[in-house]
């Protein structure tokens, strides 16, 4: 068993402007709004297209890595329509032209230090309401399409 595993509880997600950021310093300089009541951030990460070709000489299929897709994610939220973060993410879903800056912070900061942080740029593709059964809260589902390579900054002690 590894002592370095981090649990999901305590992870937070924030949204910011459409300003184009490509460095950690640019992301850190932004003002962030926390998206409230997140239940699940989902999985995301890079996937490469498979490129194949067949050669006559050996009658084999050869494979290479093609273009990279930085992925997508689906946020699950307990719907809070008056929350500043949920208002911001709903507005982002209505913007057809711009990608937004997203920050994810794990709850793994050493005493007095900073947590592992992932910065990414994504289009907010959807915001849908999900009304479940009697023993459920009304939820929202938010679709994200990541448009650039995420930047991960490791947790750091003071």
PDB file of C-alpha atoms in Angstrom:
ATOM      1  CA  UNK A   1       0.000   0.000   0.000  1.00  0.00           C
ATOM      2  CA  UNK A   2       1.351   3.390  -1.002  1.00  0.00           C
ATOM      3  CA  UNK A   3       1.477   6.178   1.560  1.00  0.00           C
ATOM      4  CA  UNK A   4       1.359   8.808  -1.202  1.00  0.00           C
ATOM      5  CA  UNK A   5      -2.210   8.203  -2.410  1.00  0.00           C
ATOM      6  CA  UNK A   6      -4.507  11.202  -2.056  1.00  0.00           C
ATOM      7  CA  UNK A   7      -8.243  10.860  -1.505  1.00  0.00           C
ATOM      8  CA  UNK A   8     -10.720  12.847  -3.592  1.00  0.00           C
ATOM      9  CA  UNK A   9     -12.448  14.457  -0.598  1.00  0.00           C
ATOM     10  CA  UNK A  10     -11.396  18.070  -0.239  1.00  0.00           C
ATOM     11  CA  UNK A  11     -10.656  18.555  -3.950  1.00  0.00           C
ATOM     12  CA  UNK A  12     -11.913  21.898  -5.253  1.00  0.00           C
ATOM     13  CA  UNK A  13     -12.503  23.266  -8.770  1.00  0.00           C
ATOM     14  CA  UNK A  14     -12.407  26.912  -9.838  1.00  0.00           C
ATOM     15  CA  UNK A  15     -13.225  28.817 -13.033  1.00  0.00           C
ATOM     16  CA  UNK A  16     -11.690  32.044 -14.315  1.00  0.00           C
ATOM     17  CA  UNK A  17     -11.616  34.285 -17.369  1.00  0.00           C
ATOM     18  CA  UNK A  18     -11.107  33.453 -21.023  1.00  0.00           C
ATOM     19  CA  UNK A  19      -7.627  35.049 -20.998  1.00  0.00           C
ATOM     20  CA  UNK A  20      -5.177  32.797 -22.855  1.00  0.00           C
ATOM     21  CA  UNK A  21      -2.760  31.277 -20.326  1.00  0.00           C
ATOM     22  CA  UNK A  22       0.152  29.041 -21.265  1.00  0.00           C
ATOM     23  CA  UNK A  23       2.338  29.201 -18.148  1.00  0.00           C
ATOM     24  CA  UNK A  24       1.947  28.471 -14.453  1.00  0.00           C
ATOM     25  CA  UNK A  25       2.679  32.138 -13.639  1.00  0.00           C
ATOM     26  CA  UNK A  26      -0.129  33.349 -15.915  1.00  0.00           C
ATOM     27  CA  UNK A  27      -2.618  30.951 -14.316  1.00  0.00           C
ATOM     28  CA  UNK A  28      -1.513  31.929 -10.790  1.00  0.00           C
ATOM     29  CA  UNK A  29      -2.104  35.621 -11.575  1.00  0.00           C
ATOM     30  CA  UNK A  30      -5.817  35.085 -12.328  1.00  0.00           C
ATOM     31  CA  UNK A  31      -8.731  35.705  -9.975  1.00  0.00           C
ATOM     32  CA  UNK A  32     -10.634  32.442  -9.425  1.00  0.00           C
ATOM     33  CA  UNK A  33     -14.243  31.640  -8.518  1.00  0.00           C
ATOM     34  CA  UNK A  34     -14.884  28.304  -6.820  1.00  0.00           C
ATOM     35  CA  UNK A  35     -17.617  26.155  -8.368  1.00  0.00           C
ATOM     36  CA  UNK A  36     -19.771  25.057  -5.437  1.00  0.00           C
ATOM     37  CA  UNK A  37     -21.089  21.622  -4.457  1.00  0.00           C
ATOM     38  CA  UNK A  38     -19.055  19.452  -6.836  1.00  0.00           C
ATOM     39  CA  UNK A  39     -19.779  15.756  -6.357  1.00  0.00           C
ATOM     40  CA  UNK A  40     -17.482  14.327  -9.028  1.00  0.00           C
ATOM     41  CA  UNK A  41     -14.938  15.775 -11.459  1.00  0.00           C
ATOM     42  CA  UNK A  42     -14.584  12.627 -13.532  1.00  0.00           C
ATOM     43  CA  UNK A  43     -11.643  11.379 -15.542  1.00  0.00           C
ATOM     44  CA  UNK A  44      -9.609  13.359 -18.058  1.00  0.00           C
ATOM     45  CA  UNK A  45      -6.209  13.166 -19.677  1.00  0.00           C
ATOM     46  CA  UNK A  46      -4.384  12.868 -22.946  1.00  0.00           C
ATOM     47  CA  UNK A  47      -5.131  10.210 -25.539  1.00  0.00           C
ATOM     48  CA  UNK A  48      -3.277   9.780 -28.806  1.00  0.00           C
ATOM     49  CA  UNK A  49      -4.814   8.804 -32.128  1.00  0.00           C
ATOM     50  CA  UNK A  50      -3.556   5.537 -33.545  1.00  0.00           C
ATOM     51  CA  UNK A  51      -1.974   5.875 -36.998  1.00  0.00           C
ATOM     52  CA  UNK A  52      -1.576   2.662 -39.004  1.00  0.00           C
ATOM     53  CA  UNK A  53      -0.100   1.661 -42.323  1.00  0.00           C
ATOM     54  CA  UNK A  54       0.394  -1.667 -44.056  1.00  0.00           C
ATOM     55  CA  UNK A  55       3.592  -2.604 -45.840  1.00  0.00           C
ATOM     56  CA  UNK A  56       3.747  -5.029 -48.728  1.00  0.00           C
ATOM     57  CA  UNK A  57       7.188  -6.362 -47.843  1.00  0.00           C
ATOM     58  CA  UNK A  58       6.249  -7.958 -44.528  1.00  0.00           C
ATOM     59  CA  UNK A  59       2.443  -7.995 -44.859  1.00  0.00           C
ATOM     60  CA  UNK A  60       2.100  -6.382 -41.438  1.00  0.00           C
ATOM     61  CA  UNK A  61       0.202  -3.487 -39.930  1.00  0.00           C
ATOM     62  CA  UNK A  62       2.565  -0.937 -38.403  1.00  0.00           C
ATOM     63  CA  UNK A  63       1.442   1.562 -35.770  1.00  0.00           C
ATOM     64  CA  UNK A  64       2.478   5.024 -34.681  1.00  0.00           C
ATOM     65  CA  UNK A  65       1.145   7.656 -32.298  1.00  0.00           C
ATOM     66  CA  UNK A  66      -0.730  10.475 -33.997  1.00  0.00           C
ATOM     67  CA  UNK A  67      -2.284  13.674 -32.743  1.00  0.00           C
ATOM     68  CA  UNK A  68      -3.062  14.158 -29.075  1.00  0.00           C
ATOM     69  CA  UNK A  69      -6.480  14.896 -27.583  1.00  0.00           C
ATOM     70  CA  UNK A  70      -6.208  16.364 -24.075  1.00  0.00           C
ATOM     71  CA  UNK A  71      -9.549  14.902 -23.166  1.00  0.00           C
ATOM     72  CA  UNK A  72     -12.836  15.884 -21.685  1.00  0.00           C
ATOM     73  CA  UNK A  73     -14.523  15.671 -18.341  1.00  0.00           C
ATOM     74  CA  UNK A  74     -17.986  15.725 -16.863  1.00  0.00           C
ATOM     75  CA  UNK A  75     -18.572  17.558 -13.604  1.00  0.00           C
ATOM     76  CA  UNK A  76     -21.431  16.413 -11.388  1.00  0.00           C
ATOM     77  CA  UNK A  77     -22.804  19.132  -9.117  1.00  0.00           C
ATOM     78  CA  UNK A  78     -25.502  19.487  -6.500  1.00  0.00           C
ATOM     79  CA  UNK A  79     -27.354  22.280  -8.315  1.00  0.00           C
ATOM     80  CA  UNK A  80     -27.055  25.694  -6.596  1.00  0.00           C
ATOM     81  CA  UNK A  81     -28.310  28.210  -9.173  1.00  0.00           C
ATOM     82  CA  UNK A  82     -27.460  31.212  -6.965  1.00  0.00           C
ATOM     83  CA  UNK A  83     -23.848  30.163  -6.294  1.00  0.00           C
ATOM     84  CA  UNK A  84     -21.263  32.472  -7.887  1.00  0.00           C
ATOM     85  CA  UNK A  85     -19.262  29.548  -9.307  1.00  0.00           C
ATOM     86  CA  UNK A  86     -22.311  27.833 -10.758  1.00  0.00           C
ATOM     87  CA  UNK A  87     -23.493  31.132 -12.267  1.00  0.00           C
ATOM     88  CA  UNK A  88     -20.033  31.534 -13.862  1.00  0.00           C
ATOM     89  CA  UNK A  89     -19.968  28.001 -15.266  1.00  0.00           C
ATOM     90  CA  UNK A  90     -23.512  28.314 -16.658  1.00  0.00           C
ATOM     91  CA  UNK A  91     -22.500  31.574 -18.370  1.00  0.00           C
ATOM     92  CA  UNK A  92     -19.411  29.842 -19.787  1.00  0.00           C
ATOM     93  CA  UNK A  93     -21.641  27.112 -21.243  1.00  0.00           C
ATOM     94  CA  UNK A  94     -23.541  29.807 -23.170  1.00  0.00           C
ATOM     95  CA  UNK A  95     -20.354  31.315 -24.637  1.00  0.00           C
ATOM     96  CA  UNK A  96     -19.889  29.635 -28.029  1.00  0.00           C
ATOM     97  CA  UNK A  97     -16.515  31.220 -28.797  1.00  0.00           C
ATOM     98  CA  UNK A  98     -14.251  31.113 -25.766  1.00  0.00           C
ATOM     99  CA  UNK A  99     -12.437  28.544 -23.673  1.00  0.00           C
ATOM    100  CA  UNK A 100     -12.142  29.193 -19.935  1.00  0.00           C
ATOM    101  CA  UNK A 101      -9.374  28.650 -17.420  1.00  0.00           C
ATOM    102  CA  UNK A 102     -10.004  25.903 -14.864  1.00  0.00           C
ATOM    103  CA  UNK A 103      -8.037  25.183 -11.685  1.00  0.00           C
ATOM    104  CA  UNK A 104      -8.294  21.951  -9.702  1.00  0.00           C
ATOM    105  CA  UNK A 105      -6.746  21.791  -6.229  1.00  0.00           C
ATOM    106  CA  UNK A 106      -6.244  18.547  -4.343  1.00  0.00           C
ATOM    107  CA  UNK A 107      -6.426  18.422  -0.541  1.00  0.00           C
ATOM    108  CA  UNK A 108      -2.804  17.331  -0.141  1.00  0.00           C
ATOM    109  CA  UNK A 109      -0.929  20.455   0.941  1.00  0.00           C
ATOM    110  CA  UNK A 110       1.819  19.805   3.489  1.00  0.00           C
ATOM    111  CA  UNK A 111       1.413  21.853   6.699  1.00  0.00           C
ATOM    112  CA  UNK A 112       1.615  25.490   5.629  1.00  0.00           C
ATOM    113  CA  UNK A 113       2.348  24.520   2.027  1.00  0.00           C
ATOM    114  CA  UNK A 114       0.480  24.538  -1.262  1.00  0.00           C
ATOM    115  CA  UNK A 115      -1.638  21.696  -2.705  1.00  0.00           C
ATOM    116  CA  UNK A 116      -1.192  19.829  -5.958  1.00  0.00           C
ATOM    117  CA  UNK A 117      -2.835  22.050  -8.565  1.00  0.00           C
ATOM    118  CA  UNK A 118      -3.871  21.310 -12.137  1.00  0.00           C
ATOM    119  CA  UNK A 119      -4.442  24.239 -14.485  1.00  0.00           C
ATOM    120  CA  UNK A 120      -6.248  23.671 -17.762  1.00  0.00           C
ATOM    121  CA  UNK A 121      -8.069  25.486 -20.525  1.00  0.00           C
ATOM    122  CA  UNK A 122     -11.465  24.091 -21.531  1.00  0.00           C
ATOM    123  CA  UNK A 123     -14.634  24.854 -23.404  1.00  0.00           C
ATOM    124  CA  UNK A 124     -17.719  24.475 -21.229  1.00  0.00           C
ATOM    125  CA  UNK A 125     -19.845  22.460 -23.632  1.00  0.00           C
ATOM    126  CA  UNK A 126     -22.960  21.853 -21.570  1.00  0.00           C
ATOM    127  CA  UNK A 127     -24.827  22.540 -18.365  1.00  0.00           C
ATOM    128  CA  UNK A 128     -27.781  20.206 -17.859  1.00  0.00           C
ATOM    129  CA  UNK A 129     -30.175  19.721 -14.955  1.00  0.00           C
ATOM    130  CA  UNK A 130     -30.797  16.217 -13.616  1.00  0.00           C
ATOM    131  CA  UNK A 131     -33.885  15.613 -11.499  1.00  0.00           C
ATOM    132  CA  UNK A 132     -33.680  12.238  -9.800  1.00  0.00           C
ATOM    133  CA  UNK A 133     -35.931  10.276  -7.489  1.00  0.00           C
ATOM    134  CA  UNK A 134     -37.259  11.165  -4.050  1.00  0.00           C
ATOM    135  CA  UNK A 135     -33.992  10.627  -2.179  1.00  0.00           C
ATOM    136  CA  UNK A 136     -31.817  12.750  -4.462  1.00  0.00           C
ATOM    137  CA  UNK A 137     -30.938  16.409  -4.703  1.00  0.00           C
ATOM    138  CA  UNK A 138     -31.389  18.142  -8.033  1.00  0.00           C
ATOM    139  CA  UNK A 139     -28.055  17.884  -9.803  1.00  0.00           C
ATOM    140  CA  UNK A 140     -26.309  19.510 -12.719  1.00  0.00           C
ATOM    141  CA  UNK A 141     -23.922  17.952 -15.187  1.00  0.00           C
ATOM    142  CA  UNK A 142     -21.251  20.106 -16.854  1.00  0.00           C
ATOM    143  CA  UNK A 143     -19.350  18.937 -19.943  1.00  0.00           C
ATOM    144  CA  UNK A 144     -15.779  20.179 -20.425  1.00  0.00           C
ATOM    145  CA  UNK A 145     -13.565  19.774 -23.510  1.00  0.00           C
ATOM    146  CA  UNK A 146      -9.914  20.428 -22.688  1.00  0.00           C
ATOM    147  CA  UNK A 147      -8.225  22.527 -25.365  1.00  0.00           C
ATOM    148  CA  UNK A 148      -4.559  22.608 -24.290  1.00  0.00           C
ATOM    149  CA  UNK A 149      -2.100  20.515 -22.346  1.00  0.00           C
ATOM    150  CA  UNK A 150      -2.901  20.749 -18.615  1.00  0.00           C
ATOM    151  CA  UNK A 151      -0.181  22.052 -16.298  1.00  0.00           C
ATOM    152  CA  UNK A 152       0.231  20.119 -13.050  1.00  0.00           C
ATOM    153  CA  UNK A 153       2.049  21.754 -10.152  1.00  0.00           C
ATOM    154  CA  UNK A 154       3.072  19.367  -7.358  1.00  0.00           C
ATOM    155  CA  UNK A 155       2.229  20.028  -3.719  1.00  0.00           C
ATOM    156  CA  UNK A 156       4.993  22.000  -2.057  1.00  0.00           C
ATOM    157  CA  UNK A 157       6.108  22.545   1.537  1.00  0.00           C
ATOM    158  CA  UNK A 158       6.740  26.114   2.747  1.00  0.00           C
TER     159      UNK A 158
END
